[in-house]
PDB file of C-alpha atoms in Angstrom:
ATOM      1  CA  UNK A1273      -9.535  19.017  -4.624  1.00  0.00           C
ATOM      2  CA  UNK A1274      -5.867  18.197  -5.070  1.00  0.00           C
ATOM      3  CA  UNK A1275      -3.339  20.589  -3.578  1.00  0.00           C
ATOM      4  CA  UNK A1276      -1.046  20.068  -6.542  1.00  0.00           C
ATOM      5  CA  UNK A1277      -2.135  19.890 -10.170  1.00  0.00           C
ATOM      6  CA  UNK A1278      -3.033  16.482 -11.545  1.00  0.00           C
ATOM      7  CA  UNK A1279      -0.785  16.120 -14.579  1.00  0.00           C
ATOM      8  CA  UNK A1280      -1.816  14.506 -17.829  1.00  0.00           C
ATOM      9  CA  UNK A1281       0.592  12.831 -20.203  1.00  0.00           C
ATOM     10  CA  UNK A1282       0.427  15.805 -22.572  1.00  0.00           C
ATOM     11  CA  UNK A1283       1.547  18.198 -19.823  1.00  0.00           C
ATOM     12  CA  UNK A1284       4.815  16.340 -19.314  1.00  0.00           C
ATOM     13  CA  UNK A1285       7.947  17.150 -21.282  1.00  0.00           C
ATOM     14  CA  UNK A1286       8.294  14.747 -24.218  1.00  0.00           C
ATOM     15  CA  UNK A1287      11.326  13.065 -22.613  1.00  0.00           C
ATOM     16  CA  UNK A1288       9.261  12.283 -19.477  1.00  0.00           C
ATOM     17  CA  UNK A1289       6.087  10.954 -21.109  1.00  0.00           C
ATOM     18  CA  UNK A1290       7.473   7.410 -20.946  1.00  0.00           C
ATOM     19  CA  UNK A1291       7.073   7.623 -17.159  1.00  0.00           C
ATOM     20  CA  UNK A1292       3.337   8.196 -17.528  1.00  0.00           C
ATOM     21  CA  UNK A1293       3.177   5.332 -20.025  1.00  0.00           C
ATOM     22  CA  UNK A1294       5.029   2.974 -17.702  1.00  0.00           C
ATOM     23  CA  UNK A1295       2.707   3.761 -14.786  1.00  0.00           C
ATOM     24  CA  UNK A1296      -0.324   3.242 -17.032  1.00  0.00           C
ATOM     25  CA  UNK A1297       1.048  -0.046 -18.358  1.00  0.00           C
ATOM     26  CA  UNK A1298       1.745  -1.588 -14.937  1.00  0.00           C
ATOM     27  CA  UNK A1299      -1.555  -0.468 -13.376  1.00  0.00           C
ATOM     28  CA  UNK A1300      -3.969  -0.272 -16.302  1.00  0.00           C
ATOM     29  CA  UNK A1301      -4.448   3.472 -15.772  1.00  0.00           C
ATOM     30  CA  UNK A1302      -2.825   6.436 -14.074  1.00  0.00           C
ATOM     31  CA  UNK A1303      -4.689   7.141 -10.850  1.00  0.00           C
ATOM     32  CA  UNK A1304      -4.842  10.630  -9.374  1.00  0.00           C
ATOM     33  CA  UNK A1305      -2.189   9.872  -6.777  1.00  0.00           C
ATOM     34  CA  UNK A1306       0.290   9.273  -9.610  1.00  0.00           C
ATOM     35  CA  UNK A1307      -1.010  12.230 -11.605  1.00  0.00           C
ATOM     36  CA  UNK A1308      -0.135  14.358  -8.567  1.00  0.00           C
ATOM     37  CA  UNK A1309       3.295  12.739  -8.269  1.00  0.00           C
ATOM     38  CA  UNK A1310       3.904  13.499 -11.955  1.00  0.00           C
ATOM     39  CA  UNK A1311       4.541  17.115 -10.980  1.00  0.00           C
ATOM     40  CA  UNK A1312       7.967  15.619 -10.307  1.00  0.00           C
ATOM     41  CA  UNK A1313       8.242  12.991 -13.048  1.00  0.00           C
ATOM     42  CA  UNK A1314      11.413  11.419 -11.675  1.00  0.00           C
ATOM     43  CA  UNK A1315       9.870  11.044  -8.193  1.00  0.00           C
ATOM     44  CA  UNK A1316       6.755   9.552  -9.800  1.00  0.00           C
ATOM     45  CA  UNK A1317       8.947   7.092 -11.689  1.00  0.00           C
ATOM     46  CA  UNK A1318      10.780   6.037  -8.515  1.00  0.00           C
ATOM     47  CA  UNK A1319       7.533   5.697  -6.557  1.00  0.00           C
ATOM     48  CA  UNK A1320       5.906   3.847  -9.439  1.00  0.00           C
ATOM     49  CA  UNK A1321       8.783   1.390  -9.645  1.00  0.00           C
ATOM     50  CA  UNK A1322       8.655   0.730  -5.908  1.00  0.00           C
ATOM     51  CA  UNK A1323       4.889   0.277  -6.008  1.00  0.00           C
ATOM     52  CA  UNK A1324       5.123  -2.067  -8.977  1.00  0.00           C
ATOM     53  CA  UNK A1325       7.669  -4.173  -7.107  1.00  0.00           C
ATOM     54  CA  UNK A1326       5.519  -4.313  -3.972  1.00  0.00           C
ATOM     55  CA  UNK A1327       2.273  -5.098  -5.793  1.00  0.00           C
ATOM     56  CA  UNK A1328       3.481  -7.346  -8.608  1.00  0.00           C
ATOM     57  CA  UNK A1329       6.930  -8.791  -7.904  1.00  0.00           C
ATOM     58  CA  UNK A1330       7.357  -9.099  -4.138  1.00  0.00           C
ATOM     59  CA  UNK A1331       6.934 -12.610  -2.786  1.00  0.00           C
ATOM     60  CA  UNK A1332       4.758 -11.216   0.002  1.00  0.00           C
ATOM     61  CA  UNK A1333       1.497 -13.164   0.100  1.00  0.00           C
ATOM     62  CA  UNK A1334      -1.228 -11.050  -1.579  1.00  0.00           C
ATOM     63  CA  UNK A1335      -3.571 -11.439   1.411  1.00  0.00           C
ATOM     64  CA  UNK A1336      -0.838 -10.258   3.802  1.00  0.00           C
ATOM     65  CA  UNK A1337      -0.117  -7.346   1.469  1.00  0.00           C
ATOM     66  CA  UNK A1338      -3.753  -6.273   1.324  1.00  0.00           C
ATOM     67  CA  UNK A1339      -4.276  -6.616   5.093  1.00  0.00           C
ATOM     68  CA  UNK A1340      -1.310  -4.304   5.634  1.00  0.00           C
ATOM     69  CA  UNK A1341      -2.496  -1.840   2.975  1.00  0.00           C
ATOM     70  CA  UNK A1342      -6.008  -1.679   4.443  1.00  0.00           C
ATOM     71  CA  UNK A1343      -4.637  -1.277   7.973  1.00  0.00           C
ATOM     72  CA  UNK A1344      -2.368   1.545   6.770  1.00  0.00           C
ATOM     73  CA  UNK A1345      -5.261   3.233   4.964  1.00  0.00           C
ATOM     74  CA  UNK A1346      -7.405   2.919   8.093  1.00  0.00           C
ATOM     75  CA  UNK A1347      -4.723   4.304  10.405  1.00  0.00           C
ATOM     76  CA  UNK A1348      -4.141   7.271   8.109  1.00  0.00           C
ATOM     77  CA  UNK A1349      -7.866   7.697   7.354  1.00  0.00           C
ATOM     78  CA  UNK A1350      -7.320   7.498   3.593  1.00  0.00           C
ATOM     79  CA  UNK A1351     -10.674   6.659   2.029  1.00  0.00           C
ATOM     80  CA  UNK A1352      -9.154   6.819  -1.468  1.00  0.00           C
ATOM     81  CA  UNK A1353      -6.701   3.990  -0.766  1.00  0.00           C
ATOM     82  CA  UNK A1354      -9.307   1.994   1.142  1.00  0.00           C
ATOM     83  CA  UNK A1355     -11.729   2.223  -1.787  1.00  0.00           C
ATOM     84  CA  UNK A1356      -9.091   0.960  -4.213  1.00  0.00           C
ATOM     85  CA  UNK A1357      -7.829  -1.900  -2.046  1.00  0.00           C
ATOM     86  CA  UNK A1358     -10.921  -3.285  -0.343  1.00  0.00           C
ATOM     87  CA  UNK A1359     -12.044  -5.028  -3.564  1.00  0.00           C
ATOM     88  CA  UNK A1360      -8.487  -6.264  -4.183  1.00  0.00           C
ATOM     89  CA  UNK A1361      -8.368  -7.669  -0.649  1.00  0.00           C
ATOM     90  CA  UNK A1362     -11.573  -9.591  -1.269  1.00  0.00           C
ATOM     91  CA  UNK A1363     -10.236 -10.890  -4.609  1.00  0.00           C
ATOM     92  CA  UNK A1364      -7.094 -12.294  -2.979  1.00  0.00           C
ATOM     93  CA  UNK A1365      -9.055 -14.022  -0.241  1.00  0.00           C
ATOM     94  CA  UNK A1366      -9.037 -11.673   2.734  1.00  0.00           C
ATOM     95  CA  UNK A1367     -12.083 -12.658   4.758  1.00  0.00           C
ATOM     96  CA  UNK A1368     -14.935 -10.184   5.322  1.00  0.00           C
ATOM     97  CA  UNK A1369     -14.402 -10.437   9.094  1.00  0.00           C
ATOM     98  CA  UNK A1370     -10.810  -9.277   8.708  1.00  0.00           C
ATOM     99  CA  UNK A1371     -11.789  -6.352   6.481  1.00  0.00           C
ATOM    100  CA  UNK A1372     -14.543  -5.266   8.880  1.00  0.00           C
ATOM    101  CA  UNK A1373     -12.234  -5.589  11.881  1.00  0.00           C
ATOM    102  CA  UNK A1374      -9.702  -3.316  10.203  1.00  0.00           C
ATOM    103  CA  UNK A1375     -12.406  -0.875   9.038  1.00  0.00           C
ATOM    104  CA  UNK A1376     -13.818  -0.570  12.566  1.00  0.00           C
ATOM    105  CA  UNK A1377     -10.385  -0.075  14.123  1.00  0.00           C
ATOM    106  CA  UNK A1378     -10.700  -3.234  16.250  1.00  0.00           C
ATOM    107  CA  UNK A1379      -7.961  -5.171  14.449  1.00  0.00           C
ATOM    108  CA  UNK A1380      -6.056  -7.153  15.552  1.00  0.00           C
ATOM    109  CA  UNK A1381      -8.552  -7.863  18.347  1.00  0.00           C
ATOM    110  CA  UNK A1382     -10.646 -10.912  17.574  1.00  0.00           C
ATOM    111  CA  UNK A1383      -8.560 -11.992  14.598  1.00  0.00           C
ATOM    112  CA  UNK A1384      -6.445 -15.125  14.353  1.00  0.00           C
ATOM    113  CA  UNK A1385      -2.777 -14.313  14.920  1.00  0.00           C
ATOM    114  CA  UNK A1386      -1.850 -15.149  11.327  1.00  0.00           C
ATOM    115  CA  UNK A1387      -4.084 -12.313  10.111  1.00  0.00           C
ATOM    116  CA  UNK A1388      -4.065  -9.951  13.049  1.00  0.00           C
ATOM    117  CA  UNK A1389      -0.309  -9.621  13.327  1.00  0.00           C
ATOM    118  CA  UNK A1390      -0.072  -7.959   9.916  1.00  0.00           C
ATOM    119  CA  UNK A1391      -2.759  -5.412  10.787  1.00  0.00           C
ATOM    120  CA  UNK A1392      -0.972  -4.818  14.108  1.00  0.00           C
ATOM    121  CA  UNK A1393       2.357  -4.324  12.341  1.00  0.00           C
ATOM    122  CA  UNK A1394       0.873  -1.696  10.025  1.00  0.00           C
ATOM    123  CA  UNK A1395      -0.752   0.083  12.988  1.00  0.00           C
ATOM    124  CA  UNK A1396       2.512   0.170  14.914  1.00  0.00           C
ATOM    125  CA  UNK A1397       4.531   1.378  11.953  1.00  0.00           C
ATOM    126  CA  UNK A1398       2.104   4.203  11.214  1.00  0.00           C
ATOM    127  CA  UNK A1399       1.565   5.230  14.846  1.00  0.00           C
ATOM    128  CA  UNK A1400       5.022   4.655  16.291  1.00  0.00           C
ATOM    129  CA  UNK A1401       7.249   4.440  13.199  1.00  0.00           C
ATOM    130  CA  UNK A1402       8.646   1.176  14.599  1.00  0.00           C
ATOM    131  CA  UNK A1403       7.577  -2.321  15.533  1.00  0.00           C
ATOM    132  CA  UNK A1404       7.593  -3.648  19.066  1.00  0.00           C
ATOM    133  CA  UNK A1405       9.951  -6.574  19.549  1.00  0.00           C
ATOM    134  CA  UNK A1406       6.967  -8.873  20.012  1.00  0.00           C
ATOM    135  CA  UNK A1407       5.288  -7.826  16.763  1.00  0.00           C
ATOM    136  CA  UNK A1408       8.543  -7.925  14.811  1.00  0.00           C
ATOM    137  CA  UNK A1409       9.304 -11.427  16.071  1.00  0.00           C
ATOM    138  CA  UNK A1410       5.790 -12.632  15.222  1.00  0.00           C
ATOM    139  CA  UNK A1411       5.939 -11.187  11.705  1.00  0.00           C
ATOM    140  CA  UNK A1412       9.416 -12.540  11.047  1.00  0.00           C
ATOM    141  CA  UNK A1413       8.412 -15.961  12.381  1.00  0.00           C
ATOM    142  CA  UNK A1414       5.452 -16.085   9.978  1.00  0.00           C
ATOM    143  CA  UNK A1415       7.032 -14.707   6.810  1.00  0.00           C
ATOM    144  CA  UNK A1416      10.820 -14.562   7.268  1.00  0.00           C
ATOM    145  CA  UNK A1417      13.247 -11.642   7.158  1.00  0.00           C
ATOM    146  CA  UNK A1418      13.009 -10.729   3.447  1.00  0.00           C
ATOM    147  CA  UNK A1419       9.230 -10.541   3.446  1.00  0.00           C
ATOM    148  CA  UNK A1420       9.304  -8.695   6.779  1.00  0.00           C
ATOM    149  CA  UNK A1421      11.360  -6.004   5.081  1.00  0.00           C
ATOM    150  CA  UNK A1422       8.903  -5.965   2.170  1.00  0.00           C
ATOM    151  CA  UNK A1423       6.021  -5.545   4.646  1.00  0.00           C
ATOM    152  CA  UNK A1424       7.757  -2.606   6.340  1.00  0.00           C
ATOM    153  CA  UNK A1425       8.525  -0.989   2.969  1.00  0.00           C
ATOM    154  CA  UNK A1426       4.919  -1.600   1.879  1.00  0.00           C
ATOM    155  CA  UNK A1427       3.532   0.316   4.875  1.00  0.00           C
ATOM    156  CA  UNK A1428       6.006   3.122   4.207  1.00  0.00           C
ATOM    157  CA  UNK A1429       5.032   3.232   0.547  1.00  0.00           C
ATOM    158  CA  UNK A1430       1.301   3.451   1.252  1.00  0.00           C
ATOM    159  CA  UNK A1431       1.998   6.073   3.909  1.00  0.00           C
ATOM    160  CA  UNK A1432       3.839   8.072   1.244  1.00  0.00           C
ATOM    161  CA  UNK A1433       0.878   7.769  -1.113  1.00  0.00           C
ATOM    162  CA  UNK A1434      -1.449   8.970   1.640  1.00  0.00           C
TER     163      UNK A1434
END
């Protein structure tokens, strides 16, 4: 059961219902996490805009994005987020071995560096709230500085949703 009420469109003031509509339009529906955020419509709008950027407009490779989301969900033990993103990860080409490694908590062990480093980065950010120099350098080498920032923001965003 949610600790805060899950708001419907009709429960929002008329001048804030566009926020609900925008979230529904970008995602196809308004999931419970956003219905909870709609207790503060302006915060929901800001979070929704950030999430829409990360999911739909960032140049971060979709497989990298989903590896980091799954690793964040695993580290924070968020079954809700895992359930929503495991199918997306498969759709964008994340291999079953990578998904199972993250699920079991073994990642990045046994994964090729180009996959494992993103799971490691999410783990470090959640656990330590920073990246080791080695992990940062590996991530930046693979995806560049702009996408490295997007990856860090992505982990923060999914931590917020947790």
